[in-house]
Short mmCIF file of C-alpha atoms in Angstrom, two decimals:
data_model
loop_
_atom_site.label_atom_id
_atom_site.label_comp_id
_atom_site.label_asym_id
_atom_site.label_seq_id
_atom_site.Cartn_x
_atom_site.Cartn_y
_atom_site.Cartn_z
CA UNK Q 26 -1.38 -13.82 6.14
CA UNK Q 27 0.69 -16.98 5.53
CA UNK Q 28 1.01 -16.29 1.82
CA UNK Q 29 1.92 -12.67 2.46
CA UNK Q 30 4.66 -13.74 4.85
CA UNK Q 31 6.06 -16.12 2.21
CA UNK Q 32 5.75 -13.51 -0.56
CA UNK Q 33 7.73 -10.82 1.21
CA UNK Q 34 11.06 -12.62 0.88
CA UNK Q 35 10.92 -13.29 -2.88
CA UNK Q 36 13.14 -10.37 -3.90
CA UNK Q 37 16.94 -10.79 -3.50
CA UNK Q 38 17.26 -7.70 -1.31
CA UNK Q 39 14.65 -8.82 1.19
CA UNK Q 40 15.87 -12.43 1.12
CA UNK Q 41 19.29 -11.12 2.14
CA UNK Q 42 17.77 -9.20 5.06
CA UNK Q 43 15.88 -12.31 6.09
CA UNK Q 44 19.05 -14.40 6.08
CA UNK Q 45 20.88 -11.83 8.16
CA UNK Q 46 18.11 -11.68 10.78
CA UNK Q 47 17.89 -15.48 10.90
CA UNK Q 48 21.66 -15.82 11.46
CA UNK Q 49 21.57 -13.39 14.40
CA UNK Q 50 18.16 -14.32 15.83
CA UNK Q 51 19.64 -15.86 18.97
CA UNK Q 52 22.39 -13.28 19.58
CA UNK Q 53 22.01 -10.61 22.22
CA UNK Q 54 22.71 -7.70 19.91
CA UNK Q 55 20.72 -4.77 18.54
CA UNK Q 56 19.60 -4.68 14.91
CA UNK Q 57 17.55 -2.09 13.07
CA UNK Q 58 15.43 -2.36 9.93
CA UNK Q 59 14.97 0.98 8.11
CA UNK Q 60 12.63 1.71 5.20
CA UNK Q 61 9.53 3.48 4.00
CA UNK Q 62 6.23 2.96 5.82
CA UNK Q 63 4.21 -0.09 4.80
CA UNK Q 64 7.14 -1.63 2.95
CA UNK Q 65 6.78 -4.90 4.89
CA UNK Q 66 9.26 -4.45 7.73
CA UNK Q 67 6.84 -5.42 10.46
CA UNK Q 68 5.49 -8.35 8.45
CA UNK Q 69 9.02 -9.67 8.07
CA UNK Q 70 9.76 -9.39 11.79
CA UNK Q 71 6.42 -10.96 12.67
CA UNK Q 72 7.32 -13.90 10.46
CA UNK Q 73 10.65 -14.40 12.23
CA UNK Q 74 9.76 -13.38 15.77
CA UNK Q 75 6.01 -13.90 16.28
CA UNK Q 76 6.25 -14.09 20.07
CA UNK Q 77 8.55 -11.16 20.82
CA UNK Q 78 6.89 -8.29 22.72
CA UNK Q 79 6.56 -5.00 20.84
CA UNK Q 80 6.60 -1.42 22.00
CA UNK Q 81 6.43 1.85 20.09
CA UNK Q 82 9.24 4.37 20.32
CA UNK Q 83 6.57 7.04 20.60
CA UNK Q 84 5.61 5.80 24.08
CA UNK Q 85 8.62 6.83 26.16
CA UNK Q 86 7.31 5.41 29.43
CA UNK Q 87 6.28 2.06 27.97
CA UNK Q 88 9.60 1.74 26.15
CA UNK Q 89 11.58 2.40 29.33
CA UNK Q 90 9.53 -0.17 31.23
CA UNK Q 91 9.87 -2.78 28.48
CA UNK Q 92 13.67 -2.39 28.41
CA UNK Q 93 13.78 -3.01 32.15
CA UNK Q 94 11.55 -6.09 32.01
CA UNK Q 95 12.46 -7.77 28.72
CA UNK Q 96 15.68 -9.31 27.41
CA UNK Q 97 14.32 -9.47 23.86
CA UNK Q 98 12.17 -6.74 22.36
CA UNK Q 99 10.91 -5.22 19.09
CA UNK Q 100 10.86 -1.42 19.05
CA UNK Q 101 8.67 0.11 16.33
CA UNK Q 102 8.72 3.76 15.18
CA UNK Q 103 12.29 4.00 16.44
CA UNK Q 104 12.78 7.31 14.59
CA UNK Q 105 10.35 8.89 17.08
CA UNK Q 106 12.40 8.04 20.20
CA UNK Q 107 13.18 11.37 21.90
CA UNK Q 108 16.37 10.38 23.71
CA UNK Q 109 17.83 7.36 21.89
CA UNK Q 110 21.31 7.73 23.45
CA UNK Q 111 19.80 7.05 26.88
CA UNK Q 112 18.50 3.63 25.84
CA UNK Q 113 20.43 0.70 27.32
CA UNK Q 114 20.67 -2.24 24.90
CA UNK Q 115 23.41 -4.08 26.78
CA UNK Q 116 22.88 -7.87 26.97
CA UNK Q 117 19.56 -7.57 25.17
CA UNK Q 118 18.24 -8.80 21.83
CA UNK Q 119 16.76 -5.65 20.30
CA UNK Q 120 15.04 -5.45 16.92
CA UNK Q 121 14.15 -1.89 15.96
CA UNK Q 122 12.02 -0.68 13.05
CA UNK Q 123 12.30 2.84 11.65
CA UNK Q 124 9.91 4.34 9.11
CA UNK Q 125 12.05 7.45 8.70
CA UNK Q 126 15.68 8.59 8.91
CA UNK Q 127 17.72 7.96 12.05
CA UNK Q 128 20.80 9.93 13.08
CA UNK Q 129 23.82 8.05 11.66
CA UNK Q 130 25.63 8.59 14.96
CA UNK Q 131 22.81 6.77 16.79
CA UNK Q 132 22.95 3.92 14.28
CA UNK Q 133 26.68 3.47 14.79
CA UNK Q 134 26.43 3.74 18.57
CA UNK Q 135 23.41 1.55 19.24
CA UNK Q 136 23.18 -1.09 16.50
CA UNK Q 137 25.43 -3.93 15.49
CA UNK Q 138 23.43 -4.69 12.34
CA UNK Q 139 21.67 -2.17 10.08
CA UNK Q 140 19.29 -3.38 7.37
CA UNK Q 141 17.57 -1.21 4.76
CA UNK Q 142 14.26 -2.39 3.30
CA UNK Q 143 13.75 -1.30 -0.31
CA UNK Q 144 10.33 0.17 -1.19
CA UNK Q 145 7.91 -2.18 -2.90
CA UNK Q 146 8.35 -0.46 -6.27
CA UNK Q 147 11.96 -1.68 -6.29
CA UNK Q 148 10.88 -5.29 -5.63
CA UNK Q 149 9.08 -6.38 -8.82
CA UNK Q 150 9.31 -10.03 -7.80
CA UNK Q 151 6.95 -9.32 -4.92
CA UNK Q 152 4.51 -6.91 -6.54
CA UNK Q 153 2.81 -9.59 -8.64
CA UNK Q 154 2.66 -12.05 -5.75
CA UNK Q 155 1.22 -9.51 -3.31
CA UNK Q 156 -1.27 -8.39 -5.98
CA UNK Q 157 -2.56 -11.98 -6.34
CA UNK Q 158 -2.70 -12.35 -2.57
CA UNK Q 159 -4.65 -9.12 -2.03
CA UNK Q 160 -6.99 -9.93 -4.92
CA UNK Q 161 -7.87 -13.28 -3.34
CA UNK Q 162 -8.46 -11.53 -0.01
CA UNK Q 163 -10.66 -8.92 -1.73
CA UNK Q 164 -12.78 -11.54 -3.47
CA UNK Q 165 -13.31 -13.36 -0.17
CA UNK Q 166 -14.00 -10.23 1.86
CA UNK Q 167 -16.32 -8.68 -0.75
CA UNK Q 168 -17.92 -12.05 -1.67
CA UNK Q 169 -17.04 -11.73 -5.36
CA UNK Q 170 -17.39 -14.88 -7.44
CA UNK Q 171 -16.56 -13.62 -10.93
CA UNK Q 172 -13.07 -13.35 -12.36
CA UNK Q 173 -11.35 -9.99 -11.89
CA UNK Q 174 -8.82 -8.73 -14.43
CA UNK Q 175 -6.66 -6.07 -12.81
CA UNK Q 176 -5.19 -3.23 -14.86
CA UNK Q 177 -1.55 -3.03 -13.69
CA UNK Q 178 -1.48 0.68 -14.51
CA UNK Q 179 -4.11 1.29 -11.85
CA UNK Q 180 -2.16 -0.38 -9.04
CA UNK Q 181 -0.89 2.19 -6.56
CA UNK Q 182 2.57 1.66 -5.04
CA UNK Q 183 2.95 5.14 -3.56
CA UNK Q 184 2.46 3.84 -0.01
CA UNK Q 185 3.86 0.39 -0.67
CA UNK Q 186 1.71 -2.49 0.61
CA UNK Q 187 -0.95 -0.17 2.06
CA UNK Q 188 -1.77 1.59 -1.20
CA UNK Q 189 -1.33 -1.58 -3.28
CA UNK Q 190 -3.90 -3.43 -1.15
CA UNK Q 191 -6.30 -0.46 -1.28
CA UNK Q 192 -6.02 -0.20 -5.06
CA UNK Q 193 -6.59 -3.94 -5.54
CA UNK Q 194 -9.69 -3.86 -3.35
CA UNK Q 195 -10.95 -0.75 -5.13
CA UNK Q 196 -10.51 -2.30 -8.59
CA UNK Q 197 -12.14 -5.55 -7.50
CA UNK Q 198 -15.13 -3.69 -6.11
CA UNK Q 199 -15.53 -1.49 -9.17
CA UNK Q 200 -15.44 -4.45 -11.53
CA UNK Q 201 -18.02 -6.34 -9.52
CA UNK Q 202 -20.62 -3.56 -9.45
CA UNK Q 203 -23.82 -3.95 -11.43
CA UNK Q 204 -25.26 -1.03 -13.40
CA UNK Q 205 -27.97 -0.51 -10.77
CA UNK Q 206 -25.32 -0.28 -8.02
CA UNK Q 207 -23.33 2.27 -10.00
CA UNK Q 208 -26.53 4.26 -10.47
CA UNK Q 209 -27.19 4.24 -6.73
CA UNK Q 210 -23.61 5.38 -6.07
CA UNK Q 211 -24.06 8.30 -8.48
CA UNK Q 212 -27.40 9.16 -6.96
CA UNK Q 213 -25.81 9.36 -3.51
CA UNK Q 214 -22.95 11.49 -4.85
CA UNK Q 215 -25.34 13.91 -6.54
CA UNK Q 216 -27.53 14.10 -3.44
CA UNK Q 217 -24.53 15.29 -1.42
CA UNK Q 218 -22.97 17.63 -3.97
CA UNK Q 219 -25.82 18.99 -6.11
CA UNK Q 220 -25.95 22.77 -5.67
CA UNK Q 221 -25.33 26.06 -7.46
CA UNK Q 222 -26.82 27.52 -10.64
CA UNK Q 223 -25.18 25.28 -13.22
CA UNK Q 224 -25.26 21.89 -11.52
CA UNK Q 225 -26.45 20.01 -14.60
CA UNK Q 226 -23.52 21.13 -16.74
CA UNK Q 227 -21.00 20.76 -13.94
CA UNK Q 228 -21.98 17.15 -13.20
CA UNK Q 229 -22.57 15.98 -16.75
CA UNK Q 230 -18.88 15.17 -17.09
CA UNK Q 231 -19.23 12.39 -14.53
CA UNK Q 232 -21.32 10.53 -17.09
CA UNK Q 233 -19.89 11.73 -20.40
CA UNK Q 234 -16.15 11.61 -19.73
CA UNK Q 235 -15.90 7.93 -18.70
CA UNK Q 236 -18.29 7.01 -21.53
CA UNK Q 237 -16.08 8.72 -24.12
CA UNK Q 238 -12.86 7.48 -22.60
CA UNK Q 239 -14.09 3.89 -22.54
CA UNK Q 240 -15.41 4.21 -26.09
CA UNK Q 241 -12.06 5.40 -27.42
CA UNK Q 242 -10.25 2.55 -25.68
CA UNK Q 243 -12.69 0.00 -27.05
CA UNK Q 244 -13.06 1.15 -30.65
CA UNK Q 245 -9.89 3.18 -31.23
CA UNK Q 246 -11.65 5.25 -33.90
CA UNK Q 247 -13.58 8.47 -33.53
CA UNK Q 248 -15.62 7.63 -36.62
CA UNK Q 249 -16.61 4.25 -35.23
CA UNK Q 250 -17.33 5.68 -31.79
CA UNK Q 251 -19.51 8.44 -33.22
CA UNK Q 252 -21.58 5.81 -34.96
CA UNK Q 253 -21.93 3.68 -31.83
CA UNK Q 254 -22.98 6.71 -29.78
CA UNK Q 255 -25.36 7.94 -32.47
CA UNK Q 256 -23.85 11.42 -32.70
CA UNK Q 257 -22.06 13.16 -35.57
CA UNK Q 258 -18.28 13.27 -35.70
CA UNK Q 259 -18.02 17.02 -35.13
CA UNK Q 260 -20.06 16.74 -31.94
CA UNK Q 261 -17.83 13.92 -30.76
CA UNK Q 262 -14.68 15.92 -31.51
CA UNK Q 263 -16.07 18.88 -29.57
CA UNK Q 264 -16.82 16.75 -26.53
CA UNK Q 265 -13.42 15.02 -26.67
CA UNK Q 266 -11.72 18.41 -26.72
CA UNK Q 267 -13.90 19.63 -23.86
CA UNK Q 268 -12.78 16.71 -21.69
CA UNK Q 269 -9.13 16.84 -22.87
CA UNK Q 270 -9.46 13.42 -24.49
CA UNK Q 271 -8.48 14.45 -28.03
#
């Protein structure tokens, strides 16, 4: 994950967080990093503090024990801590991570430094770099040799790095499939879902809709597409309307 660690500080907002954490890395104070899940908070802390012990705020007993034994500690899922006011951070270097909101009173009382990680969709400088990184990973993991051209519109940022990585892997896999592999995938799908009294009609759209959609994108003309498909224009119009593609 070396490239991912380098990528995550390319946006100005995250670079500023990184500088702040670096300046206070040897101070015995408590800092907290707040942001959406999978936005890269843990990756950033791992880059800066690879050897610090970690404990989840969900595990009350483990957290209590860690605070007694350790002078420096990373606390993840801090928003899940049941009794945060009872935590003793005195003379300790604490780095907390919160995936959800934390009581402002707790923030003021317990933390000297508060950092807010923007979601990935607000960090365009990093989206392209992470996309390239995940695509290289996908090609290695899936043993894909051919070039993959990703459609940016199909990249999913809803869950930040998690959904971006999943969408890159998914697109890489889909583009690498041979026709026979797609046929086997459809066969398996039909084997699991084929039932009822109108199964042929209900499942026909799985074949027709992507065919028509791809044809429109490629030829941009209903007249041309009708000729390529070998059907008359009225039939094509009817099918386009049926699949809400007109």
